[in-house]
Coordinates of C-alpha atoms in Angstrom, one line a residue:
Chain A
M1424 CA -28.9 -115.9 -288.6
L1425 CA -27.4 -112.4 -289.3
V1426 CA -31.4 -110.8 -288.5
K1427 CA -30.2 -111.8 -285.0
A1428 CA -27.3 -108.8 -285.4
I1429 CA -30.2 -106.2 -285.4
T1430 CA -32.4 -107.1 -283.4
G1431 CA -32.0 -106.2 -279.4
S1432 CA -32.6 -105.0 -276.1
K1433 CA -32.6 -101.1 -276.3
K1434 CA -29.5 -101.3 -274.2
Y1435 CA -27.8 -103.2 -276.7
W1436 CA -28.8 -100.4 -279.4
A1437 CA -27.4 -98.2 -277.1
W1438 CA -23.7 -100.0 -276.7
L1439 CA -24.2 -100.0 -280.7
I1440 CA -24.4 -96.5 -281.1
F1441 CA -21.9 -95.5 -278.3
L1442 CA -19.4 -97.8 -280.2
L1443 CA -20.3 -96.2 -283.6
L1444 CA -19.4 -93.0 -281.9
I1445 CA -16.2 -93.7 -281.1
I1446 CA -15.6 -95.1 -284.4
G1447 CA -16.6 -91.9 -285.8
S1448 CA -14.3 -90.1 -284.2
G1449 CA -11.5 -92.4 -284.4
F1450 CA -12.1 -92.1 -288.3
S1451 CA -12.3 -88.6 -288.1
C1452 CA -9.0 -88.2 -286.4
Y1453 CA -7.2 -90.4 -288.8
L1454 CA -8.9 -88.5 -292.2
W1455 CA -6.4 -86.2 -290.5
Q1456 CA -3.3 -88.2 -290.2
L1457 CA -4.0 -89.0 -293.8
N1458 CA -4.3 -85.4 -294.7
K1459 CA -0.9 -84.0 -292.2
G1460 CA 0.6 -87.6 -292.1
L1461 CA 1.9 -89.7 -289.0
T1462 CA 3.4 -86.1 -287.8
I1463 CA 0.4 -86.1 -285.4
T1464 CA 1.3 -88.7 -283.6
G1465 CA 4.2 -88.7 -280.9
L1466 CA 6.4 -91.3 -283.2
S1467 CA 9.5 -89.8 -284.4
R1468 CA 12.8 -91.6 -286.2
D1469 CA 14.2 -93.1 -282.8
V1470 CA 11.1 -94.9 -281.5
S1471 CA 9.2 -95.6 -285.7
W1472 CA 6.6 -97.9 -284.0
G1473 CA 4.1 -96.6 -281.5
L1474 CA 0.8 -97.0 -280.1
Y1475 CA -0.2 -98.8 -283.2
I1476 CA 1.8 -101.1 -283.9
S1477 CA 2.2 -102.3 -279.9
Q1478 CA -2.0 -103.3 -279.6
F1479 CA -1.5 -104.7 -283.1
T1480 CA 1.1 -106.8 -281.3
F1481 CA -0.8 -107.5 -278.1
L1482 CA -4.3 -108.3 -279.8
V1483 CA -2.8 -111.2 -282.1
G1484 CA -2.0 -112.5 -278.7
V1485 CA -5.7 -112.0 -278.2
A1486 CA -6.5 -114.5 -280.8
A1487 CA -4.8 -116.9 -278.8
S1488 CA -8.2 -117.5 -277.1
A1489 CA -10.0 -119.6 -279.8
V1490 CA -6.8 -122.1 -279.9
M1491 CA -7.4 -122.8 -276.2
V1492 CA -10.4 -123.6 -276.5
V1493 CA -10.5 -125.3 -279.6
L1494 CA -7.0 -127.4 -278.9
P1495 CA -8.8 -129.1 -276.1
Y1496 CA -12.0 -129.4 -277.2
Y1497 CA -11.3 -131.7 -280.7
L1498 CA -8.1 -133.4 -279.7
H1499 CA -8.6 -134.0 -276.2
N1500 CA -12.4 -134.0 -276.1
V1501 CA -12.9 -131.8 -273.1
K1502 CA -16.7 -131.8 -273.5
D1503 CA -16.8 -128.8 -271.6
F1504 CA -15.7 -126.8 -274.4
G1505 CA -18.2 -127.6 -277.0
R1506 CA -20.2 -124.9 -276.2
I1507 CA -18.0 -122.2 -276.4
T1508 CA -15.8 -123.2 -279.0
V1509 CA -17.3 -120.6 -281.7
L1510 CA -17.2 -117.9 -278.5
G1511 CA -13.5 -118.4 -278.7
E1512 CA -13.2 -118.4 -282.5
F1513 CA -15.3 -115.1 -282.7
L1514 CA -13.0 -113.7 -280.4
A1515 CA -10.3 -114.4 -282.6
V1516 CA -12.3 -112.9 -285.3
A1517 CA -12.5 -109.5 -283.8
A1518 CA -8.7 -109.5 -282.4
L1519 CA -7.3 -110.2 -285.8
I1520 CA -9.5 -107.7 -287.4
M1521 CA -8.3 -105.4 -284.9
C1522 CA -4.7 -106.4 -286.1
L1523 CA -5.3 -105.9 -289.6
L1524 CA -6.7 -102.7 -289.0
F1525 CA -3.7 -101.3 -286.5
V1526 CA -1.5 -102.6 -289.5
I1527 CA -3.3 -100.1 -291.9
V1528 CA -3.8 -96.7 -289.8
D1529 CA 0.4 -97.3 -288.8
V1530 CA 1.8 -97.1 -292.6
G1531 CA 2.6 -93.9 -293.8
K1532 CA 1.0 -94.8 -297.3
P1533 CA -2.0 -97.0 -296.8
M1534 CA -2.9 -96.9 -300.5
R1535 CA -0.2 -98.5 -301.6
I1536 CA -0.5 -101.2 -299.0
L1537 CA -1.4 -103.5 -301.8
N1538 CA 2.4 -103.5 -303.0
M1539 CA 2.8 -106.5 -300.2
I1540 CA 1.0 -108.6 -302.6
F1541 CA 2.0 -107.5 -305.7
Y1542 CA 5.4 -108.1 -305.1
P1543 CA 5.7 -110.5 -302.6
T1544 CA 8.7 -110.9 -300.4
P1545 CA 8.6 -114.5 -298.8
R1546 CA 11.9 -113.0 -297.1
S1547 CA 10.6 -110.5 -295.1
M1548 CA 8.8 -111.5 -292.0
F1549 CA 5.7 -109.4 -293.0
F1550 CA 5.2 -111.4 -295.3
W1551 CA 4.4 -113.9 -293.5
D1552 CA 3.1 -112.1 -290.9
M1553 CA 0.5 -111.0 -293.2
I1554 CA -1.0 -114.7 -294.6
A1555 CA -0.7 -116.1 -290.9
L1556 CA -3.1 -113.4 -290.0
N1557 CA -4.9 -113.6 -293.1
G1558 CA -5.5 -117.2 -293.7
Y1559 CA -6.1 -117.4 -289.0
L1560 CA -9.1 -114.8 -289.8
L1561 CA -10.5 -116.5 -292.5
L1562 CA -10.5 -119.8 -290.4
N1563 CA -11.8 -118.5 -287.7
I1564 CA -14.9 -116.9 -289.6
I1565 CA -15.6 -120.0 -291.7
A1566 CA -15.0 -123.0 -288.7
G1567 CA -16.9 -120.9 -286.4
W1568 CA -20.3 -119.6 -288.9
H1569 CA -20.3 -123.4 -290.4
A1570 CA -20.4 -124.6 -287.1
L1571 CA -22.9 -121.6 -285.5
E1572 CA -24.9 -122.3 -288.3
A1573 CA -25.2 -126.3 -288.2
E1574 CA -26.4 -126.1 -284.5
Y1575 CA -29.4 -123.2 -285.7
K1576 CA -30.5 -125.5 -288.2
D1577 CA -29.8 -128.6 -285.3
V1578 CA -27.5 -130.8 -287.7
P1579 CA -24.3 -131.7 -287.5
P1580 CA -21.6 -129.4 -288.9
P1581 CA -20.3 -130.7 -292.4
A1582 CA -16.9 -132.6 -291.6
W1583 CA -15.1 -130.4 -293.8
T1584 CA -14.7 -127.7 -291.1
K1585 CA -13.6 -130.2 -288.7
I1586 CA -10.2 -130.3 -291.3
L1587 CA -10.5 -126.6 -291.2
V1588 CA -10.2 -126.5 -287.3
Y1589 CA -7.8 -129.0 -287.1
I1590 CA -5.5 -126.7 -289.7
S1591 CA -6.6 -123.6 -287.1
I1592 CA -4.7 -125.5 -284.1
P1593 CA -1.0 -125.3 -285.4
W1594 CA -2.1 -121.8 -287.5
A1595 CA -2.8 -120.1 -283.9
V1596 CA 0.6 -121.3 -283.4
S1597 CA 2.3 -119.6 -286.3
I1598 CA 0.4 -116.8 -285.8
H1599 CA 2.3 -115.8 -282.4
T1600 CA 5.2 -117.4 -283.7
V1601 CA 5.5 -115.0 -286.7
T1602 CA 4.8 -112.2 -285.2
A1603 CA 7.3 -112.7 -282.6
F1604 CA 9.8 -113.1 -285.3
L1605 CA 8.7 -109.6 -286.8
Y1606 CA 10.9 -108.5 -283.4
A1607 CA 13.2 -111.6 -282.9
G1608 CA 15.7 -111.0 -285.9
L1609 CA 16.5 -107.6 -285.9
P1610 CA 20.2 -107.3 -285.2
G1611 CA 20.0 -104.0 -283.5
R1612 CA 17.9 -104.0 -281.2
H1613 CA 18.7 -106.1 -278.2
Y1614 CA 15.7 -106.1 -276.6
W1615 CA 14.1 -108.1 -278.9
L1616 CA 17.0 -110.1 -280.0
T1617 CA 16.1 -113.5 -277.7
A1618 CA 15.6 -117.0 -279.2
I1619 CA 12.7 -117.0 -276.3
M1620 CA 10.6 -114.5 -277.7
A1621 CA 8.4 -116.6 -280.0
A1622 CA 7.9 -118.3 -276.3
R1623 CA 7.1 -115.4 -274.4
F1624 CA 4.5 -114.4 -277.4
L1625 CA 2.9 -118.1 -276.7
A1626 CA 3.1 -117.6 -272.9
S1627 CA 1.5 -114.6 -272.6
A1628 CA -0.9 -114.9 -275.7
F1629 CA -2.5 -118.2 -274.3
A1630 CA -2.9 -115.7 -270.8
S1631 CA -4.7 -113.0 -272.5
G1632 CA -6.5 -114.6 -274.8
P1633 CA -8.5 -116.9 -272.6
A1634 CA -8.4 -114.3 -269.8
L1635 CA -11.1 -112.2 -271.9
L1636 CA -12.9 -115.2 -272.9
I1637 CA -13.5 -115.6 -269.3
L1638 CA -14.6 -112.1 -269.0
L1639 CA -16.7 -112.4 -272.2
C1640 CA -18.6 -115.3 -270.9
Y1641 CA -19.3 -113.9 -267.2
I1642 CA -20.6 -111.0 -269.3
I1643 CA -22.8 -113.4 -271.8
R1644 CA -24.0 -115.1 -268.5
R1645 CA -25.7 -111.7 -266.9
F1646 CA -26.7 -110.2 -269.9
S1647 CA -28.0 -113.2 -271.6
R1648 CA -30.0 -116.8 -270.7
F1649 CA -27.4 -119.0 -272.0
D1650 CA -24.7 -120.1 -269.7
P1651 CA -21.2 -120.7 -271.1
G1652 CA -21.0 -123.3 -267.9
R1653 CA -19.1 -123.1 -264.5
E1654 CA -16.8 -126.3 -265.9
A1655 CA -15.9 -124.1 -268.9
I1656 CA -15.0 -121.1 -267.5
Q1657 CA -12.9 -122.8 -264.2
K1658 CA -10.9 -124.7 -267.6
L1659 CA -10.0 -122.1 -268.8
A1660 CA -8.3 -120.5 -265.8
A1661 CA -6.6 -123.1 -265.3
I1662 CA -5.0 -122.3 -268.8
V1663 CA -4.9 -119.0 -267.6
T1664 CA -3.1 -120.0 -264.3
Y1665 CA 0.0 -122.1 -266.1
A1666 CA 0.0 -119.5 -268.8
T1667 CA 0.7 -116.5 -266.5
I1668 CA 3.1 -118.5 -264.6
V1669 CA 5.4 -119.7 -267.7
S1670 CA 5.0 -116.1 -269.5
A1671 CA 6.7 -114.5 -265.8
F1672 CA 9.2 -117.3 -265.8
F1673 CA 10.0 -116.4 -269.5
I1674 CA 10.3 -112.7 -268.6
G1675 CA 12.5 -113.8 -265.1
L1676 CA 14.4 -115.3 -267.8
E1677 CA 15.2 -112.5 -269.9
F1678 CA 16.1 -110.4 -266.8
F1679 CA 19.0 -113.5 -266.2
T1680 CA 20.2 -113.5 -269.0
A1681 CA 20.9 -109.5 -269.4
F1682 CA 21.8 -109.5 -265.6
Y1683 CA 23.8 -112.3 -264.8
S1684 CA 26.0 -112.1 -268.1
Q1685 CA 26.1 -108.5 -267.6
V1686 CA 26.6 -107.7 -271.8
P1687 CA 25.1 -104.7 -272.8
A1688 CA 23.6 -106.4 -276.1
H1689 CA 21.4 -108.5 -274.2
G1690 CA 19.1 -105.9 -272.7
I1691 CA 20.1 -104.7 -270.0
Y1692 CA 19.3 -101.3 -270.9
T1693 CA 16.0 -101.4 -272.1
L1694 CA 15.4 -103.6 -268.7
K1695 CA 16.6 -100.8 -266.6
Y1696 CA 14.5 -97.8 -268.7
L1697 CA 11.5 -100.0 -268.5
F1698 CA 11.4 -100.7 -264.9
V1699 CA 13.8 -98.1 -262.9
G1700 CA 14.6 -95.7 -265.4
L1701 CA 17.5 -94.7 -267.6
E1702 CA 19.3 -91.2 -267.5
G1703 CA 16.2 -90.0 -265.8
H1704 CA 13.8 -91.2 -268.1
G1705 CA 11.2 -93.1 -267.1
R1706 CA 8.1 -92.5 -268.3
L1707 CA 7.0 -96.5 -268.7
V1708 CA 8.4 -97.5 -265.0
P1709 CA 4.7 -97.2 -263.3
F1710 CA 3.3 -99.0 -265.9
M1711 CA 5.6 -101.8 -265.7
W1712 CA 5.5 -102.0 -262.0
T1713 CA 2.1 -102.0 -262.0
F1714 CA 2.7 -104.9 -264.8
V1715 CA 4.6 -107.0 -261.9
L1716 CA 2.0 -106.3 -258.9
L1717 CA -1.2 -107.0 -261.2
I1718 CA 0.5 -110.1 -262.0
I1719 CA 1.4 -111.1 -258.5
A1720 CA -2.2 -110.1 -257.4
A1721 CA -2.9 -112.3 -259.7
L1722 CA -1.0 -115.5 -259.4
V1723 CA -2.0 -115.3 -255.4
I1724 CA -5.4 -115.6 -256.8
L1725 CA -5.0 -118.1 -259.7
L1726 CA -2.6 -120.5 -257.9
N1727 CA -5.3 -121.0 -254.9
S1728 CA -8.2 -123.3 -255.5
S1729 CA -10.3 -122.1 -253.4
T1730 CA -9.9 -118.0 -254.7
R1731 CA -9.7 -119.3 -258.2
R1732 CA -13.6 -120.9 -257.7
K1733 CA -15.1 -117.7 -256.4
D1734 CA -16.8 -116.3 -259.3
G1735 CA -15.9 -112.3 -258.2
L1736 CA -12.4 -113.1 -257.5
L1737 CA -11.7 -115.1 -260.8
Q1738 CA -12.9 -111.8 -262.4
L1739 CA -10.5 -109.7 -260.8
A1740 CA -7.6 -112.1 -261.4
C1741 CA -8.7 -112.5 -265.2
A1742 CA -8.8 -108.7 -265.8
A1743 CA -5.4 -108.5 -263.6
V1744 CA -3.8 -110.6 -265.9
F1745 CA -5.5 -109.2 -269.4
I1746 CA -4.1 -105.4 -268.0
A1747 CA -0.6 -106.9 -267.2
M1748 CA -0.4 -108.4 -270.2
W1749 CA -1.2 -105.4 -272.3
I1750 CA 1.0 -103.6 -270.6
E1751 CA 3.6 -106.1 -271.2
K1752 CA 3.5 -107.1 -274.5
G1753 CA 0.7 -104.1 -275.8
I1754 CA 3.3 -101.6 -274.2
G1755 CA 6.8 -102.0 -272.6
L1756 CA 7.8 -104.7 -275.2
V1757 CA 7.1 -102.6 -278.3
I1758 CA 8.3 -99.3 -277.4
G1759 CA 11.1 -100.6 -275.0
G1760 CA 12.8 -102.4 -278.0
F1761 CA 13.4 -98.6 -279.4
I1762 CA 15.1 -97.3 -276.5
P1763 CA 18.0 -97.0 -276.0
N1764 CA 18.4 -95.7 -279.6
P1765 CA 21.1 -97.1 -281.9
F1766 CA 23.2 -94.3 -280.3
E1767 CA 22.5 -95.6 -277.3
R1768 CA 20.8 -92.2 -276.3
V1769 CA 17.3 -92.6 -275.0
V1770 CA 14.6 -90.7 -276.8
E1771 CA 11.0 -91.8 -275.1
Y1772 CA 7.7 -91.8 -276.8
V1773 CA 4.3 -90.4 -275.5
P1774 CA 1.0 -91.0 -278.0
T1775 CA -1.1 -87.7 -278.4
L1776 CA -4.7 -87.8 -278.4
P1777 CA -5.4 -87.9 -281.7
E1778 CA -3.1 -91.2 -282.0
I1779 CA -5.0 -92.4 -279.0
M1780 CA -8.3 -91.7 -280.3
I1781 CA -7.5 -93.7 -283.8
A1782 CA -6.2 -96.5 -281.4
L1783 CA -9.6 -96.2 -279.6
G1784 CA -11.4 -96.2 -282.7
V1785 CA -9.8 -99.1 -283.8
W1786 CA -10.8 -101.4 -280.8
A1787 CA -14.5 -100.1 -281.2
V1788 CA -14.4 -101.5 -284.3
G1789 CA -13.4 -104.7 -282.7
L1790 CA -15.9 -104.5 -280.0
L1791 CA -18.7 -103.8 -282.4
V1792 CA -17.5 -106.9 -284.5
L1793 CA -17.3 -108.7 -281.6
T1794 CA -20.6 -107.6 -280.2
L1795 CA -22.3 -108.1 -283.5
L1796 CA -21.2 -112.1 -283.6
Y1797 CA -21.1 -112.9 -279.9
K1798 CA -25.0 -111.3 -280.1
I1799 CA -26.0 -113.8 -282.9
A1800 CA -23.9 -116.5 -281.4
V1801 CA -26.0 -116.4 -278.5
S1802 CA -29.0 -116.2 -279.7
V1803 CA -28.6 -119.4 -281.5
K1804 CA -27.3 -120.8 -278.9
E1805 CA -30.6 -119.3 -275.7
K1806 CA -32.7 -120.7 -279.1
A1807 CA -30.8 -124.3 -278.5
A1808 CA -30.7 -124.3 -274.5
Chain B
M298 CA -26.0 -126.1 -315.4
K299 CA -27.8 -123.4 -313.8
T300 CA -26.0 -120.6 -312.0
S301 CA -27.7 -119.8 -308.9
R302 CA -26.2 -116.0 -307.4
R303 CA -25.1 -117.9 -304.7
N304 CA -22.8 -120.2 -306.2
F305 CA -22.0 -116.8 -308.5
I306 CA -20.8 -115.4 -305.6
K307 CA -18.7 -118.5 -304.5
A308 CA -17.2 -118.2 -308.1
G309 CA -16.3 -114.9 -307.4
G310 CA -14.6 -115.5 -303.7
V311 CA -12.4 -118.3 -305.2
L312 CA -11.2 -115.8 -308.1
L313 CA -10.3 -113.5 -305.4
V314 CA -8.7 -115.4 -303.4
G315 CA -6.8 -116.9 -306.5
L316 CA -5.6 -113.4 -308.1
T317 CA -4.4 -112.6 -304.4
I318 CA -2.2 -115.7 -304.2
W319 CA -1.0 -115.8 -307.5
P320 CA 1.5 -113.3 -307.1
A321 CA 3.6 -115.1 -304.0
V322 CA 3.1 -118.5 -306.6
K323 CA 5.0 -116.3 -309.0
T324 CA 7.5 -115.4 -306.6
F325 CA 7.9 -119.3 -305.6
A326 CA 8.0 -120.5 -308.8
G327 CA 10.0 -118.0 -310.8
G328 CA 13.8 -116.5 -309.9
N329 CA 14.6 -114.3 -307.3
N330 CA 15.2 -110.7 -309.3
D331 CA 16.3 -109.0 -306.5
L332 CA 19.7 -108.2 -307.1
K333 CA 19.1 -107.3 -311.0
I334 CA 21.3 -104.6 -312.3
A335 CA 20.1 -101.3 -312.3
P336 CA 21.2 -99.4 -315.7
G337 CA 24.6 -98.3 -314.7
A338 CA 25.5 -100.8 -312.4
D339 CA 28.7 -102.2 -312.7
A340 CA 28.3 -105.9 -311.4
D341 CA 32.1 -106.1 -310.6
K342 CA 32.3 -103.3 -308.3
K343 CA 31.5 -102.8 -304.6
W344 CA 31.4 -99.1 -303.7
G345 CA 32.4 -98.4 -300.5
L346 CA 33.6 -95.4 -298.0
V347 CA 36.6 -94.4 -296.4
I348 CA 36.4 -91.5 -293.4
D349 CA 39.7 -90.1 -292.2
M350 CA 38.7 -88.3 -289.3
K351 CA 42.1 -86.8 -288.5
K352 CA 41.5 -84.9 -292.0
C353 CA 37.8 -84.0 -291.1
W354 CA 38.4 -82.9 -287.8
P355 CA 40.5 -79.4 -288.3
R356 CA 38.5 -78.3 -290.4
Y357 CA 35.3 -79.3 -289.1
Q358 CA 36.0 -77.7 -285.9
E359 CA 36.5 -74.5 -287.9
G360 CA 32.8 -75.2 -289.4
C361 CA 33.3 -76.8 -292.4
R362 CA 29.9 -78.2 -292.9
Q363 CA 30.4 -78.7 -297.1
C364 CA 29.7 -82.7 -297.2
F365 CA 26.3 -81.8 -295.5
A366 CA 25.7 -79.4 -297.5
A367 CA 25.9 -80.4 -301.0
C368 CA 24.3 -83.3 -299.8
Q369 CA 21.2 -81.7 -298.9
K370 CA 21.3 -79.7 -302.3
A371 CA 21.8 -82.7 -303.8
H372 CA 19.2 -84.5 -302.8
N373 CA 16.8 -81.9 -301.6
I374 CA 17.1 -82.7 -298.2
P375 CA 14.0 -81.0 -296.2
A376 CA 15.3 -79.1 -293.2
I377 CA 12.4 -80.1 -290.7
P378 CA 12.9 -78.0 -287.3
N379 CA 11.6 -80.6 -285.6
K380 CA 14.3 -83.0 -284.2
E381 CA 12.1 -86.3 -283.8
E382 CA 11.2 -85.8 -287.8
E383 CA 14.4 -84.3 -288.8
I384 CA 15.7 -86.1 -292.7
K385 CA 19.1 -87.2 -292.0
W386 CA 21.3 -88.9 -295.0
I387 CA 25.1 -87.4 -293.7
W388 CA 25.5 -86.3 -290.3
T389 CA 27.9 -86.1 -287.0
E390 CA 27.4 -88.1 -284.2
P391 CA 29.8 -88.5 -281.0
F392 CA 32.3 -91.3 -280.8
V393 CA 30.5 -92.3 -277.9
N394 CA 27.5 -92.7 -279.6
A395 CA 28.5 -94.1 -282.7
F396 CA 30.9 -96.7 -281.6
P397 CA 28.7 -97.2 -278.3
E398 CA 30.2 -100.9 -278.2
Q399 CA 34.2 -99.4 -278.5
E400 CA 33.8 -96.9 -275.6
N401 CA 35.9 -97.4 -272.7
E402 CA 36.5 -95.3 -269.7
Y403 CA 40.3 -94.7 -270.4
I404 CA 40.1 -93.6 -273.9
T405 CA 41.8 -91.2 -275.4
A406 CA 40.6 -87.6 -274.8
G407 CA 41.1 -86.7 -278.1
I408 CA 38.1 -89.0 -279.5
K409 CA 36.1 -89.5 -277.0
D410 CA 33.6 -86.6 -277.6
K411 CA 34.7 -85.7 -281.4
P412 CA 32.4 -85.8 -283.9
F413 CA 32.5 -89.2 -286.0
I414 CA 30.5 -88.4 -289.5
V415 CA 28.0 -91.2 -289.9
L416 CA 25.9 -92.5 -292.5
C417 CA 23.9 -95.3 -294.2
N418 CA 26.5 -98.3 -294.4
H419 CA 25.3 -99.5 -297.2
C420 CA 26.2 -102.9 -295.3
E421 CA 27.0 -106.0 -297.4
N422 CA 24.1 -108.1 -295.5
P423 CA 21.5 -105.8 -295.0
P424 CA 18.9 -105.7 -292.6
C425 CA 16.6 -103.8 -294.0
V426 CA 16.6 -104.8 -297.3
R427 CA 16.0 -108.6 -295.7
V428 CA 12.5 -106.7 -293.5
C429 CA 11.1 -104.7 -296.1
P430 CA 7.8 -106.1 -297.5
T431 CA 7.7 -104.6 -300.7
K432 CA 11.7 -104.5 -302.0
A433 CA 11.5 -100.8 -301.3
T434 CA 14.6 -101.1 -300.3
F435 CA 17.0 -103.5 -302.3
K436 CA 20.6 -103.6 -302.9
R437 CA 22.5 -103.3 -306.0
Q438 CA 24.9 -105.7 -307.3
D439 CA 27.6 -103.2 -306.5
G440 CA 26.6 -102.6 -302.8
I441 CA 24.4 -99.8 -302.9
V442 CA 21.7 -100.4 -300.8
M443 CA 18.4 -98.2 -302.3
M444 CA 15.6 -97.0 -301.6
D445 CA 12.4 -96.9 -304.0
Y446 CA 10.3 -94.4 -302.9
H447 CA 7.4 -95.1 -305.4
R448 CA 7.3 -98.7 -303.9
C449 CA 7.7 -97.8 -299.5
I450 CA 4.5 -98.0 -298.0
G451 CA 5.9 -96.4 -294.5
C452 CA 6.0 -99.7 -292.6
R453 CA 8.8 -98.5 -291.0
Y454 CA 10.1 -102.2 -290.4
C455 CA 13.3 -100.8 -291.8
M456 CA 13.5 -98.4 -289.3
A457 CA 13.2 -100.7 -286.7
A458 CA 16.0 -103.0 -288.5
C459 CA 18.6 -100.6 -289.2
P460 CA 21.3 -100.8 -286.6
Y461 CA 23.3 -97.6 -287.5
G462 CA 20.1 -95.2 -287.2
A463 CA 20.6 -94.3 -291.1
R464 CA 16.6 -94.4 -291.9
S465 CA 14.3 -91.3 -292.3
F466 CA 10.9 -91.1 -292.0
N467 CA 8.7 -88.3 -294.1
F468 CA 6.2 -88.0 -291.1
C469 CA 4.7 -85.0 -292.7
D470 CA 4.9 -83.3 -296.2
P471 CA 8.7 -82.6 -296.5
R472 CA 8.6 -80.2 -299.3
P473 CA 7.8 -76.8 -298.0
Y474 CA 11.1 -77.4 -295.9
I475 CA 13.2 -77.3 -299.7
K476 CA 14.7 -74.2 -299.3
E477 CA 16.4 -74.4 -302.5
P478 CA 14.5 -77.5 -304.9
N479 CA 17.3 -79.6 -307.1
A480 CA 15.2 -79.9 -310.0
D481 CA 17.9 -83.1 -311.1
F482 CA 16.6 -85.1 -308.3
P483 CA 13.4 -86.2 -307.1
T484 CA 11.6 -84.4 -304.1
R485 CA 10.1 -87.0 -301.5
E486 CA 6.1 -87.0 -300.4
K487 CA 4.9 -87.8 -296.8
G488 CA 4.8 -91.3 -295.4
V489 CA 8.3 -92.8 -297.2
V490 CA 11.1 -93.9 -295.9
E491 CA 14.4 -92.2 -297.3
K492 CA 18.3 -92.4 -296.6
C493 CA 21.4 -91.7 -298.2
N494 CA 21.9 -94.1 -301.6
F495 CA 25.6 -92.9 -301.7
C496 CA 24.9 -90.7 -304.8
V497 CA 24.3 -93.9 -306.9
E498 CA 23.0 -91.3 -309.8
R499 CA 26.4 -89.5 -309.8
I500 CA 28.0 -92.6 -309.7
D501 CA 26.3 -94.1 -312.4
R502 CA 27.8 -91.0 -314.5
G503 CA 31.1 -92.2 -313.3
E504 CA 31.5 -89.4 -310.5
T505 CA 32.2 -89.7 -307.4
P506 CA 29.5 -88.8 -304.4
A507 CA 28.0 -85.4 -304.1
C508 CA 30.0 -85.3 -300.3
V509 CA 33.1 -87.1 -301.1
A510 CA 33.6 -84.2 -304.3
A511 CA 32.9 -81.4 -301.9
C512 CA 35.4 -82.2 -299.0
P513 CA 38.0 -79.3 -299.1
G514 CA 40.2 -81.8 -296.8
G515 CA 40.0 -85.2 -298.6
A516 CA 38.3 -86.8 -295.6
L517 CA 36.3 -88.3 -297.6
I518 CA 37.7 -91.5 -299.7
F519 CA 35.5 -93.4 -302.5
G520 CA 36.2 -96.6 -304.9
D521 CA 35.9 -99.9 -305.5
L522 CA 36.2 -102.6 -303.0
N523 CA 36.8 -105.6 -305.6
D524 CA 39.8 -103.7 -306.9
P525 CA 43.0 -104.6 -305.2
G526 CA 44.2 -101.6 -307.0
S527 CA 42.5 -99.0 -305.7
E528 CA 42.8 -96.5 -303.5
V529 CA 40.0 -97.1 -300.8
R530 CA 42.0 -100.5 -300.6
R531 CA 45.1 -99.3 -300.5
I532 CA 44.4 -97.5 -297.6
L533 CA 42.1 -100.6 -295.9
A534 CA 45.7 -102.5 -296.3
E535 CA 48.2 -100.0 -295.0
R536 CA 46.1 -98.6 -292.2
Y537 CA 43.9 -99.8 -289.2
T538 CA 40.5 -98.8 -289.9
I539 CA 37.0 -99.2 -288.1
R540 CA 33.5 -100.1 -288.5
R541 CA 30.9 -99.5 -286.9
K542 CA 28.9 -102.5 -285.0
P543 CA 30.9 -105.1 -286.6
E544 CA 29.5 -107.3 -284.1
L545 CA 26.3 -107.5 -285.8
G546 CA 27.4 -109.3 -288.9
T547 CA 26.1 -106.8 -291.5
H548 CA 29.7 -105.8 -292.8
P549 CA 29.2 -101.6 -293.2
S550 CA 30.8 -100.5 -296.4
V551 CA 32.2 -97.4 -294.3
F552 CA 35.1 -97.4 -292.9
Y553 CA 36.9 -95.0 -290.7
L554 CA 40.5 -93.9 -290.0
I555 CA 41.2 -92.6 -286.7

């Protein structure tokens, strides 16, 4: 089956080479970072996590694409998803590989990262996140690969893979919950200290992951002879709709608690910083309003079944949801949590060019993994069709 | 049984997974060694610091910075020019920044903008220790929150967790920024977190922290919070003291007299 990844059209190879070039430049920036330290990034003692950890946080959500097709298919027998479960699982694999890489590029001493295993610390949420993410990665690689291999050989998948799939469903919930717990349990960070953080993570994950999966289904339909199926896409669109509503609602709840209670320690200052600016600083304000507008636009399209059923508009809505969630979780949530700092001062953060290059490099690794896995999956499915 | 290459690789994989999981199993099965007493640490003691700002301010205004200088020299603290990457163990913050939730608009004019000495609070319930994924940050039984620079992976989770902004990260190699290296204390390298250690190296020799010893005004009083007869306990019993962000439940061991 693997050979299918290295047989393809000129366009396919051009895409792979393009990705490899980005990975190469990202990697050379990373070598520079290894040499000079994180001083080459825009991070500071006030905003000590930035682009890397925020991308990690967002991509944990993208990995949710898998469970949103696997759960309806295996637990509710939604047959339409049968054709695309493997696509969801492989998207999760690519997203999780990016997550792990973003953690590795973020740490100051990557050569010591195995200390997390040599000196396991169950009271640290990082320990559980490591287990949750790596476990989910393994589950999806094994389950996805075996299902595809069975399809390739025209036999039913081995029975034990079904057990793995059942394990992977609650496990998927755990990756968002534990990642949210990284933030939700810190005493001094008002914006993160909220009990609905895990719920927010789940909601935004179930919006952004399936939204990307829909877009990928359209791309596959365009570039291959495999059709993921209109009904599957429409069912995913319904999931994206509900998840986006719930996500927006949850963010609204944060506003209520903060502004009605008027308790500064419930995140008032960060919300002000994010949406209107604080003490003359407001670099994220345009981003956050873009987020609001994108969410409104997406919901207008998604809530109306006549517009949701139009391919072009649905693609637009899914792109809007994906970008909106990227802004909210991939930028606002992590960076906002550090502003204002523990001394109630506003110190802003802007990523540097090498930092952006490294992040792009990791994204390119993810896209490369995704391309190779999807190429194999689609080739197998083209043959079966 | 014939060993095929496939089976050999499978067995290797299982072995690898086993080796990875084994330390975790050990932890859950074994006892908790978090609070192992370091040599010299006395389990009966709980070190604390009282800072009498009234004694400090007159001299501070005259330019006294002896506690900072002593700390910097004792611990090879680099003088990083870039404010955003500074390494800070002990420094000052205005009242409104050090005690943000105790600010009010009618506060005594003499307090509002006055500098307060701030440092790691050596919390009784330290969030940094709770979040550290490698136990590079740990608490001794005498209450001192420590950093193992060789264990730290530089994830900076402790910086996100510390409500007092007391932790610094070595974004770059600090060694070129150390003016007079002190051979008795290690220097750090890029990629690790550091902070005030209450001069654990001096305490274990029976001395007081360098800042306390250096203070010419007697504004810093160090002692055992577990000993009812100690000077810190006497002050805490007689005078009204405040702590930074007590509402967070971290129980700092640094007290302020205003």
